[in-house]
């Protein structure tokens, strides 16, 4: 166990280093932040001087070393765009992204699992076919279009839900939450649906096919033979067996949700890290971009580690390198 | 005596505000823009929206009225007493938001803060030799050369409280090159202006509330102002339509019609002082991005004229800009000193003549050229470039369009590399409202030592125009100066140095119950806003 | 050869099975018909489209924003209206679909080749090679496709000049999307190889001294193709959507040669101004295409899943 954890941790460190190197190298190519930082009349000499002071003229390895050195001391630099310490900036946006991602995951599970169960139990029912067709829309339209269409319907035409922002957020220490106010909860609905739709479809399809498979196993046939009610067979036997892969996939998908939040946050002006990242890309705000990517990598590494450890804890028989279910 | 009168005026103003504020029905006001204010620090960035937002909190010695004319603000009188000496009388009895009194020391401090790196406003002070306090109510500016526009520039230089800045370690401007050192003035503000900063959540929202002790009589009736950032065009328009927002500052032109017809919204529009134009690389002997080798077709005035005549500016105006543009034939727009209406006549759109000009220049088969265009800088910039590409295709020019974000775009086309063959740029002489700025920055031959032609991306060069521009810089006689400007315009037009396209329209949109004053420089002072 | 004939028999059984389930599902047949029609339309675009929207000489800005032909201001020749540059929407859909399908197919094929190759090697070789490939896969899997694509696009933009990049945009997209999808194939193939490699026919082949590469290609590969095909079908839809999403983020093909995604992104700006056709028609085309492809994938998955028979 210890050896396994150690190996995983080492891998995690390697991953982090590679990611930071790649993301850092990338920044040479996103453009020159200087022209965004100055007014139209700043002379070229002044621009060059600013570039020199920011260290943008130094060779890449030096800049990278400096960046990592500072980062290890908890200093992620100052945003070129907002003149704020990057660490604080990202930390202040983290709660919004995490709440949105969790809400999206919960939505995907709460809607996806029952729909999947139904489709698995009654694959030929008209309703099941409808579910399947409708859920496919979630993967057939780009997220940004779904978001805009939802805004058009629910904010502009029906005027019942807000079109942008987080509503009213309450501060709990450094964490801000929108879950405690009515305005905050209302503001969460459209972005969470937009973000969760894709995962919902995924989960529904996964549950359906797992159910179909499990229901055909001897184990279920045996349970039926013992005279258990349909209800008991379906829910305590079949569904329970289905849920292990579902939870695994959802866990792994959490990373994808956080990443896809970039688009949802842009459409809904949701004040999370993804929005911050996109704005920084447009501005070539290198310190923010680098820190975001590294933080995301860290999150993924942690999620993966936790999923692996859970696997290990729940079912030691499972081979650790068991191939992931094709989604 | 004068001092006393002004002090009394201040008291009266405060009283009037207090009374008026309780009588008129006051309202909160929510507005949105696609980008945020960079910082609360008044010298952080020399950019229109930044400066106009800050002007609600901080004030300068002078300000502009509803017609963009200079008027007294923290200074009550000002005069160019000698060619190189300006004297300002300061308003008395004014207090900063934190209660400290406004003094001559604050002015000297703030001007020096703005004039010293890492301030982003140092460009305004190229002519400044010294600013000094004469007595508690008088300030003098001594310049190195004659600077007839100094008062115009001071509108953008906001006054901070010296004790406040020094106490909080903000006595220098925000320096983004110093990691882990946040300037106190980035998130906090302490001005003398009509509004007080209540909450600053960078990139999300900023809340300000009226200053009950403001020296002037408030014309607005706002109780609280929330400024939100909504980057996505469609979302911003949706928020206005749904009533979550009262006012949007940047309106996508395609939505103006809908917003003007909707039940609850209206639009306000007028021409902006910025001119959007196309430029050619006329400096290199061979273009970087072309199939013409060994020579530069753009050095031939016939080719430049052919391009000019091939562009159907009316189609761009009606289709791409939806009517929200005013075509121009000069590099300056109406409202700028030195605009000459009689000269603002474009050569006729005539693709056949264009083809003939190309043939005369020896390009019967046309040629291939690169083109650089931003896609997030000017209104519909990429769409305009695309339309131009299609129009040029008809006279046989194959244009390879490269539309990029402003970040990459400016890095490519600006100096010292000037790596472009054909490009789009927009310019407004907003710091001085005078044509000379356009000549000096965009049309004079490049000369880094003399700080001329830095943004003359195409490297156009005509000694006659250079001489005229240099002469008019020192000319104080208005009539003579205007004549020189007109001559320079004519040279520019004869040379087809650039292709001016249009002034983009300034478009604001708001709920029907909002009254605002739209200024041609796109500044948006909240002190003119009324909610009915 | 014994193995050859058994293979043929297997193929026959497969075919009939699939044919049966295909015939029994009208929805699948409809999806297949639509997909075929769509592919045909995209391929024949230069001959059937009313206009070549990539040829700028044919465009007239004065046609911009023409509504569909059945509306009052509609104009013959612009069946589904015109976009902001005066391009016929129907033509841009046909031509744009070529770009989208090219990106979709090519990136899936790239991911498939890469994934199958690495999966075969990983599963068959085992040991350190296996561990290394799978760890790389872990790293890759921990990054969502969209971020990987953004990273690759950013790097290539830096490596090649901007003008060249516009020309190469499609290839960059293919590589970006392709590289972010290979892991699924590799993991699936590896898992299947681990099962297959201990089966008797493989052991037998090994005993008679066939080289490993040959064994893999001739014996193991055919047996893993089924599941791979299922993933590929589903991925095709995801790849096309990813291309559209990247275009929303400003990383896509140039707007003078728009894909379906670029068209939707451009049209997005006109949703509130009443020119709904600029975005709704390409959006519907994209949705129907992805829907049809997904339905085919669903059917294929169920039809090929032995546990369901």
mmCIF file with all atom_site columns, N, CA and C in Angstrom, chain A residues 26, chain B residues 408, chain C residues 99 102-104 106-108 110 145-181 239 242-243 246 250-254:
data_model
loop_
_atom_site.group_PDB
_atom_site.id
_atom_site.type_symbol
_atom_site.label_atom_id
_atom_site.label_alt_id
_atom_site.label_comp_id
_atom_site.label_asym_id
_atom_site.label_entity_id
_atom_site.label_seq_id
_atom_site.pdbx_PDB_ins_code
_atom_site.Cartn_x
_atom_site.Cartn_y
_atom_site.Cartn_z
_atom_site.occupancy
_atom_site.B_iso_or_equiv
_atom_site.pdbx_formal_charge
_atom_site.auth_seq_id
_atom_site.auth_comp_id
_atom_site.auth_asym_id
_atom_site.auth_atom_id
_atom_site.pdbx_PDB_model_num
ATOM 1   N N  . UNK A 1 26  ? 4.444   27.409 -23.517 1.00 0.00 ? 26  UNK A N  1
ATOM 2   C CA . UNK A 1 26  ? 3.359   27.897 -24.338 1.00 0.00 ? 26  UNK A CA 1
ATOM 3   C C  . UNK A 1 26  ? 3.258   29.415 -24.333 1.00 0.00 ? 26  UNK A C  1
ATOM 4   N N  . UNK B 2 408 ? -1.984  39.239 -30.153 1.00 0.00 ? 408 UNK B N  1
ATOM 5   C CA . UNK B 2 408 ? -1.041  38.741 -31.148 1.00 0.00 ? 408 UNK B CA 1
ATOM 6   C C  . UNK B 2 408 ? -0.882  39.743 -32.278 1.00 0.00 ? 408 UNK B C  1
ATOM 7   N N  . UNK C 3 99  ? -15.349 20.603 -44.026 1.00 0.00 ? 99  UNK C N  1
ATOM 8   C CA . UNK C 3 99  ? -14.285 20.896 -43.068 1.00 0.00 ? 99  UNK C CA 1
ATOM 9   C C  . UNK C 3 99  ? -14.523 20.128 -41.766 1.00 0.00 ? 99  UNK C C  1
ATOM 10  N N  . UNK C 3 102 ? -14.034 16.420 -42.252 1.00 0.00 ? 102 UNK C N  1
ATOM 11  C CA . UNK C 3 102 ? -12.611 16.128 -42.449 1.00 0.00 ? 102 UNK C CA 1
ATOM 12  C C  . UNK C 3 102 ? -11.901 16.130 -41.100 1.00 0.00 ? 102 UNK C C  1
ATOM 13  N N  . UNK C 3 103 ? -12.150 17.191 -40.309 1.00 0.00 ? 103 UNK C N  1
ATOM 14  C CA . UNK C 3 103 ? -11.511 17.271 -39.000 1.00 0.00 ? 103 UNK C CA 1
ATOM 15  C C  . UNK C 3 103 ? -11.955 16.077 -38.145 1.00 0.00 ? 103 UNK C C  1
ATOM 16  N N  . UNK C 3 104 ? -13.264 15.795 -38.162 1.00 0.00 ? 104 UNK C N  1
ATOM 17  C CA . UNK C 3 104 ? -13.793 14.694 -37.355 1.00 0.00 ? 104 UNK C CA 1
ATOM 18  C C  . UNK C 3 104 ? -13.174 13.365 -37.736 1.00 0.00 ? 104 UNK C C  1
ATOM 19  N N  . UNK C 3 106 ? -10.562 12.629 -39.704 1.00 0.00 ? 106 UNK C N  1
ATOM 20  C CA . UNK C 3 106 ? -9.099  12.545 -39.643 1.00 0.00 ? 106 UNK C CA 1
ATOM 21  C C  . UNK C 3 106 ? -8.615  12.434 -38.200 1.00 0.00 ? 106 UNK C C  1
ATOM 22  N N  . UNK C 3 107 ? -9.241  13.198 -37.301 1.00 0.00 ? 107 UNK C N  1
ATOM 23  C CA . UNK C 3 107 ? -8.745  13.131 -35.929 1.00 0.00 ? 107 UNK C CA 1
ATOM 24  C C  . UNK C 3 107 ? -9.092  11.789 -35.294 1.00 0.00 ? 107 UNK C C  1
ATOM 25  N N  . UNK C 3 108 ? -10.255 11.248 -35.653 1.00 0.00 ? 108 UNK C N  1
ATOM 26  C CA . UNK C 3 108 ? -10.606 9.931  -35.119 1.00 0.00 ? 108 UNK C CA 1
ATOM 27  C C  . UNK C 3 108 ? -9.649  8.869  -35.654 1.00 0.00 ? 108 UNK C C  1
ATOM 28  N N  . UNK C 3 110 ? -6.611  9.322  -36.667 1.00 0.00 ? 110 UNK C N  1
ATOM 29  C CA . UNK C 3 110 ? -5.314  9.523  -36.016 1.00 0.00 ? 110 UNK C CA 1
ATOM 30  C C  . UNK C 3 110 ? -5.320  8.912  -34.611 1.00 0.00 ? 110 UNK C C  1
ATOM 31  N N  . UNK C 3 145 ? -9.891  16.864 -23.114 1.00 0.00 ? 145 UNK C N  1
ATOM 32  C CA . UNK C 3 145 ? -9.565  17.064 -24.524 1.00 0.00 ? 145 UNK C CA 1
ATOM 33  C C  . UNK C 3 145 ? -9.407  18.544 -24.864 1.00 0.00 ? 145 UNK C C  1
ATOM 34  N N  . UNK C 3 146 ? -10.298 19.346 -24.305 1.00 0.00 ? 146 UNK C N  1
ATOM 35  C CA . UNK C 3 146 ? -10.329 20.729 -24.745 1.00 0.00 ? 146 UNK C CA 1
ATOM 36  C C  . UNK C 3 146 ? -9.055  21.485 -24.333 1.00 0.00 ? 146 UNK C C  1
ATOM 37  N N  . UNK C 3 147 ? -8.541  21.148 -23.154 1.00 0.00 ? 147 UNK C N  1
ATOM 38  C CA . UNK C 3 147 ? -7.314  21.813 -22.710 1.00 0.00 ? 147 UNK C CA 1
ATOM 39  C C  . UNK C 3 147 ? -6.124  21.339 -23.523 1.00 0.00 ? 147 UNK C C  1
ATOM 40  N N  . UNK C 3 148 ? -6.097  20.024 -23.799 1.00 0.00 ? 148 UNK C N  1
ATOM 41  C CA . UNK C 3 148 ? -4.995  19.503 -24.614 1.00 0.00 ? 148 UNK C CA 1
ATOM 42  C C  . UNK C 3 148 ? -4.989  20.181 -25.978 1.00 0.00 ? 148 UNK C C  1
ATOM 43  N N  . UNK C 3 149 ? -6.186  20.275 -26.557 1.00 0.00 ? 149 UNK C N  1
ATOM 44  C CA . UNK C 3 149 ? -6.272  20.907 -27.868 1.00 0.00 ? 149 UNK C CA 1
ATOM 45  C C  . UNK C 3 149 ? -5.799  22.356 -27.805 1.00 0.00 ? 149 UNK C C  1
ATOM 46  N N  . UNK C 3 150 ? -6.192  23.056 -26.749 1.00 0.00 ? 150 UNK C N  1
ATOM 47  C CA . UNK C 3 150 ? -5.751  24.442 -26.593 1.00 0.00 ? 150 UNK C CA 1
ATOM 48  C C  . UNK C 3 150 ? -4.239  24.515 -26.503 1.00 0.00 ? 150 UNK C C  1
ATOM 49  N N  . UNK C 3 151 ? -3.653  23.598 -25.719 1.00 0.00 ? 151 UNK C N  1
ATOM 50  C CA . UNK C 3 151 ? -2.201  23.591 -25.545 1.00 0.00 ? 151 UNK C CA 1
ATOM 51  C C  . UNK C 3 151 ? -1.489  23.328 -26.868 1.00 0.00 ? 151 UNK C C  1
ATOM 52  N N  . UNK C 3 152 ? -1.939  22.263 -27.564 1.00 0.00 ? 152 UNK C N  1
ATOM 53  C CA . UNK C 3 152 ? -1.262  21.914 -28.818 1.00 0.00 ? 152 UNK C CA 1
ATOM 54  C C  . UNK C 3 152 ? -1.398  23.045 -29.830 1.00 0.00 ? 152 UNK C C  1
ATOM 55  N N  . UNK C 3 153 ? -2.612  23.587 -29.893 1.00 0.00 ? 153 UNK C N  1
ATOM 56  C CA . UNK C 3 153 ? -2.815  24.676 -30.841 1.00 0.00 ? 153 UNK C CA 1
ATOM 57  C C  . UNK C 3 153 ? -1.877  25.845 -30.517 1.00 0.00 ? 153 UNK C C  1
ATOM 58  N N  . UNK C 3 154 ? -1.780  26.155 -29.223 1.00 0.00 ? 154 UNK C N  1
ATOM 59  C CA . UNK C 3 154 ? -0.905  27.254 -28.815 1.00 0.00 ? 154 UNK C CA 1
ATOM 60  C C  . UNK C 3 154 ? 0.534   27.004 -29.220 1.00 0.00 ? 154 UNK C C  1
ATOM 61  N N  . UNK C 3 155 ? 1.002   25.772 -28.968 1.00 0.00 ? 155 UNK C N  1
ATOM 62  C CA . UNK C 3 155 ? 2.395   25.459 -29.272 1.00 0.00 ? 155 UNK C CA 1
ATOM 63  C C  . UNK C 3 155 ? 2.651   25.544 -30.774 1.00 0.00 ? 155 UNK C C  1
ATOM 64  N N  . UNK C 3 156 ? 1.738   24.964 -31.585 1.00 0.00 ? 156 UNK C N  1
ATOM 65  C CA . UNK C 3 156 ? 1.978   24.999 -33.024 1.00 0.00 ? 156 UNK C CA 1
ATOM 66  C C  . UNK C 3 156 ? 1.923   26.430 -33.550 1.00 0.00 ? 156 UNK C C  1
ATOM 67  N N  . UNK C 3 157 ? 1.061   27.238 -32.966 1.00 0.00 ? 157 UNK C N  1
ATOM 68  C CA . UNK C 3 157 ? 1.002   28.631 -33.387 1.00 0.00 ? 157 UNK C CA 1
ATOM 69  C C  . UNK C 3 157 ? 2.343   29.322 -33.163 1.00 0.00 ? 157 UNK C C  1
ATOM 70  N N  . UNK C 3 158 ? 3.009   28.891 -32.103 1.00 0.00 ? 158 UNK C N  1
ATOM 71  C CA . UNK C 3 158 ? 4.305   29.481 -31.835 1.00 0.00 ? 158 UNK C CA 1
ATOM 72  C C  . UNK C 3 158 ? 5.370   28.964 -32.782 1.00 0.00 ? 158 UNK C C  1
ATOM 73  N N  . UNK C 3 159 ? 5.216   27.682 -33.165 1.00 0.00 ? 159 UNK C N  1
ATOM 74  C CA . UNK C 3 159 ? 6.285   27.062 -33.949 1.00 0.00 ? 159 UNK C CA 1
ATOM 75  C C  . UNK C 3 159 ? 6.238   27.451 -35.424 1.00 0.00 ? 159 UNK C C  1
ATOM 76  N N  . UNK C 3 160 ? 5.039   27.653 -35.961 1.00 0.00 ? 160 UNK C N  1
ATOM 77  C CA . UNK C 3 160 ? 4.984   28.009 -37.377 1.00 0.00 ? 160 UNK C CA 1
ATOM 78  C C  . UNK C 3 160 ? 4.440   29.422 -37.506 1.00 0.00 ? 160 UNK C C  1
ATOM 79  N N  . UNK C 3 161 ? 4.799   30.056 -38.610 1.00 0.00 ? 161 UNK C N  1
ATOM 80  C CA . UNK C 3 161 ? 4.419   31.457 -38.779 1.00 0.00 ? 161 UNK C CA 1
ATOM 81  C C  . UNK C 3 161 ? 2.911   31.571 -38.891 1.00 0.00 ? 161 UNK C C  1
ATOM 82  N N  . UNK C 3 162 ? 2.423   32.744 -38.557 1.00 0.00 ? 162 UNK C N  1
ATOM 83  C CA . UNK C 3 162 ? 0.980   32.935 -38.479 1.00 0.00 ? 162 UNK C CA 1
ATOM 84  C C  . UNK C 3 162 ? 0.287   32.675 -39.810 1.00 0.00 ? 162 UNK C C  1
ATOM 85  N N  . UNK C 3 163 ? 0.894   33.162 -40.911 1.00 0.00 ? 163 UNK C N  1
ATOM 86  C CA . UNK C 3 163 ? 0.249   32.953 -42.208 1.00 0.00 ? 163 UNK C CA 1
ATOM 87  C C  . UNK C 3 163 ? 0.146   31.473 -42.543 1.00 0.00 ? 163 UNK C C  1
ATOM 88  N N  . UNK C 3 164 ? 1.258   30.770 -42.290 1.00 0.00 ? 164 UNK C N  1
ATOM 89  C CA . UNK C 3 164 ? 1.252   29.332 -42.552 1.00 0.00 ? 164 UNK C CA 1
ATOM 90  C C  . UNK C 3 164 ? 0.215   28.659 -41.664 1.00 0.00 ? 164 UNK C C  1
ATOM 91  N N  . UNK C 3 165 ? 0.072   29.170 -40.463 1.00 0.00 ? 165 UNK C N  1
ATOM 92  C CA . UNK C 3 165 ? -0.848  28.540 -39.531 1.00 0.00 ? 165 UNK C CA 1
ATOM 93  C C  . UNK C 3 165 ? -2.273  28.549 -40.058 1.00 0.00 ? 165 UNK C C  1
ATOM 94  N N  . UNK C 3 166 ? -2.661  29.629 -40.706 1.00 0.00 ? 166 UNK C N  1
ATOM 95  C CA . UNK C 3 166 ? -3.998  29.689 -41.272 1.00 0.00 ? 166 UNK C CA 1
ATOM 96  C C  . UNK C 3 166 ? -4.187  28.565 -42.290 1.00 0.00 ? 166 UNK C C  1
ATOM 97  N N  . UNK C 3 167 ? -3.147  28.336 -43.090 1.00 0.00 ? 167 UNK C N  1
ATOM 98  C CA . UNK C 3 167 ? -3.241  27.277 -44.093 1.00 0.00 ? 167 UNK C CA 1
ATOM 99  C C  . UNK C 3 167 ? -3.287  25.910 -43.435 1.00 0.00 ? 167 UNK C C  1
ATOM 100 N N  . UNK C 3 168 ? -2.538  25.805 -42.333 1.00 0.00 ? 168 UNK C N  1
ATOM 101 C CA . UNK C 3 168 ? -2.410  24.492 -41.699 1.00 0.00 ? 168 UNK C CA 1
ATOM 102 C C  . UNK C 3 168 ? -3.440  24.284 -40.592 1.00 0.00 ? 168 UNK C C  1
ATOM 103 N N  . UNK C 3 169 ? -4.358  25.243 -40.439 1.00 0.00 ? 169 UNK C N  1
ATOM 104 C CA . UNK C 3 169 ? -5.267  25.207 -39.292 1.00 0.00 ? 169 UNK C CA 1
ATOM 105 C C  . UNK C 3 169 ? -5.976  23.866 -39.158 1.00 0.00 ? 169 UNK C C  1
ATOM 106 N N  . UNK C 3 170 ? -6.409  23.330 -40.300 1.00 0.00 ? 170 UNK C N  1
ATOM 107 C CA . UNK C 3 170 ? -7.151  22.071 -40.250 1.00 0.00 ? 170 UNK C CA 1
ATOM 108 C C  . UNK C 3 170 ? -6.273  20.953 -39.685 1.00 0.00 ? 170 UNK C C  1
ATOM 109 N N  . UNK C 3 171 ? -5.016  20.920 -40.124 1.00 0.00 ? 171 UNK C N  1
ATOM 110 C CA . UNK C 3 171 ? -4.123  19.861 -39.641 1.00 0.00 ? 171 UNK C CA 1
ATOM 111 C C  . UNK C 3 171 ? -3.858  20.013 -38.148 1.00 0.00 ? 171 UNK C C  1
ATOM 112 N N  . UNK C 3 172 ? -3.684  21.261 -37.747 1.00 0.00 ? 172 UNK C N  1
ATOM 113 C CA . UNK C 3 172 ? -3.440  21.501 -36.322 1.00 0.00 ? 172 UNK C CA 1
ATOM 114 C C  . UNK C 3 172 ? -4.626  21.007 -35.503 1.00 0.00 ? 172 UNK C C  1
ATOM 115 N N  . UNK C 3 173 ? -5.817  21.287 -36.002 1.00 0.00 ? 173 UNK C N  1
ATOM 116 C CA . UNK C 3 173 ? -7.013  20.831 -35.288 1.00 0.00 ? 173 UNK C CA 1
ATOM 117 C C  . UNK C 3 173 ? -7.056  19.313 -35.225 1.00 0.00 ? 173 UNK C C  1
ATOM 118 N N  . UNK C 3 174 ? -6.754  18.689 -36.364 1.00 0.00 ? 174 UNK C N  1
ATOM 119 C CA . UNK C 3 174 ? -6.782  17.223 -36.404 1.00 0.00 ? 174 UNK C CA 1
ATOM 120 C C  . UNK C 3 174 ? -5.809  16.658 -35.381 1.00 0.00 ? 174 UNK C C  1
ATOM 121 N N  . UNK C 3 175 ? -4.617  17.208 -35.358 1.00 0.00 ? 175 UNK C N  1
ATOM 122 C CA . UNK C 3 175 ? -3.621  16.700 -34.416 1.00 0.00 ? 175 UNK C CA 1
ATOM 123 C C  . UNK C 3 175 ? -4.050  16.972 -32.977 1.00 0.00 ? 175 UNK C C  1
ATOM 124 N N  . UNK C 3 176 ? -4.540  18.188 -32.742 1.00 0.00 ? 176 UNK C N  1
ATOM 125 C CA . UNK C 3 176 ? -4.953  18.534 -31.378 1.00 0.00 ? 176 UNK C CA 1
ATOM 126 C C  . UNK C 3 176 ? -6.035  17.590 -30.871 1.00 0.00 ? 176 UNK C C  1
ATOM 127 N N  . UNK C 3 177 ? -7.070  17.413 -31.682 1.00 0.00 ? 177 UNK C N  1
ATOM 128 C CA . UNK C 3 177 ? -8.190  16.588 -31.230 1.00 0.00 ? 177 UNK C CA 1
ATOM 129 C C  . UNK C 3 177 ? -7.785  15.117 -31.222 1.00 0.00 ? 177 UNK C C  1
ATOM 130 N N  . UNK C 3 178 ? -7.055  14.715 -32.271 1.00 0.00 ? 178 UNK C N  1
ATOM 131 C CA . UNK C 3 178 ? -6.634  13.317 -32.355 1.00 0.00 ? 178 UNK C CA 1
ATOM 132 C C  . UNK C 3 178 ? -5.805  12.906 -31.160 1.00 0.00 ? 178 UNK C C  1
ATOM 133 N N  . UNK C 3 179 ? -4.852  13.752 -30.809 1.00 0.00 ? 179 UNK C N  1
ATOM 134 C CA . UNK C 3 179 ? -3.964  13.403 -29.704 1.00 0.00 ? 179 UNK C CA 1
ATOM 135 C C  . UNK C 3 179 ? -4.701  13.311 -28.374 1.00 0.00 ? 179 UNK C C  1
ATOM 136 N N  . UNK C 3 180 ? -5.822  14.051 -28.272 1.00 0.00 ? 180 UNK C N  1
ATOM 137 C CA . UNK C 3 180 ? -6.481  14.028 -26.972 1.00 0.00 ? 180 UNK C CA 1
ATOM 138 C C  . UNK C 3 180 ? -7.420  12.832 -26.832 1.00 0.00 ? 180 UNK C C  1
ATOM 139 N N  . UNK C 3 181 ? -7.586  12.045 -27.889 1.00 0.00 ? 181 UNK C N  1
ATOM 140 C CA . UNK C 3 181 ? -8.542  10.935 -27.818 1.00 0.00 ? 181 UNK C CA 1
ATOM 141 C C  . UNK C 3 181 ? -7.918  9.538  -27.857 1.00 0.00 ? 181 UNK C C  1
ATOM 142 N N  . UNK C 3 239 ? -15.664 14.568 -31.635 1.00 0.00 ? 239 UNK C N  1
ATOM 143 C CA . UNK C 3 239 ? -14.611 15.333 -32.317 1.00 0.00 ? 239 UNK C CA 1
ATOM 144 C C  . UNK C 3 239 ? -15.197 16.520 -33.067 1.00 0.00 ? 239 UNK C C  1
ATOM 145 N N  . UNK C 3 242 ? -16.131 19.035 -30.545 1.00 0.00 ? 242 UNK C N  1
ATOM 146 C CA . UNK C 3 242 ? -14.936 19.667 -29.977 1.00 0.00 ? 242 UNK C CA 1
ATOM 147 C C  . UNK C 3 242 ? -14.397 20.737 -30.918 1.00 0.00 ? 242 UNK C C  1
ATOM 148 N N  . UNK C 3 243 ? -14.424 20.411 -32.205 1.00 0.00 ? 243 UNK C N  1
ATOM 149 C CA . UNK C 3 243 ? -13.957 21.397 -33.189 1.00 0.00 ? 243 UNK C CA 1
ATOM 150 C C  . UNK C 3 243 ? -14.802 22.666 -33.078 1.00 0.00 ? 243 UNK C C  1
ATOM 151 N N  . UNK C 3 246 ? -13.871 24.545 -29.889 1.00 0.00 ? 246 UNK C N  1
ATOM 152 C CA . UNK C 3 246 ? -12.587 25.231 -30.020 1.00 0.00 ? 246 UNK C CA 1
ATOM 153 C C  . UNK C 3 246 ? -12.754 26.492 -30.853 1.00 0.00 ? 246 UNK C C  1
ATOM 154 N N  . UNK C 3 250 ? -11.965 30.609 -30.103 1.00 0.00 ? 250 UNK C N  1
ATOM 155 C CA . UNK C 3 250 ? -11.066 31.364 -30.962 1.00 0.00 ? 250 UNK C CA 1
ATOM 156 C C  . UNK C 3 250 ? -9.922  30.540 -31.515 1.00 0.00 ? 250 UNK C C  1
ATOM 157 N N  . UNK C 3 251 ? -9.982  29.228 -31.351 1.00 0.00 ? 251 UNK C N  1
ATOM 158 C CA . UNK C 3 251 ? -8.935  28.356 -31.877 1.00 0.00 ? 251 UNK C CA 1
ATOM 159 C C  . UNK C 3 251 ? -9.578  27.502 -32.943 1.00 0.00 ? 251 UNK C C  1
ATOM 160 N N  . UNK C 3 252 ? -9.532  27.937 -34.167 1.00 0.00 ? 252 UNK C N  1
ATOM 161 C CA . UNK C 3 252 ? -10.221 27.128 -35.172 1.00 0.00 ? 252 UNK C CA 1
ATOM 162 C C  . UNK C 3 252 ? -9.758  27.452 -36.562 1.00 0.00 ? 252 UNK C C  1
ATOM 163 N N  . UNK C 3 253 ? -10.579 27.067 -37.537 1.00 0.00 ? 253 UNK C N  1
ATOM 164 C CA . UNK C 3 253 ? -10.218 27.341 -38.922 1.00 0.00 ? 253 UNK C CA 1
ATOM 165 C C  . UNK C 3 253 ? -10.499 28.813 -39.213 1.00 0.00 ? 253 UNK C C  1
ATOM 166 N N  . UNK C 3 254 ? -9.825  29.393 -40.219 1.00 0.00 ? 254 UNK C N  1
ATOM 167 C CA . UNK C 3 254 ? -10.057 30.810 -40.532 1.00 0.00 ? 254 UNK C CA 1
ATOM 168 C C  . UNK C 3 254 ? -11.498 31.047 -40.967 1.00 0.00 ? 254 UNK C C  1
#
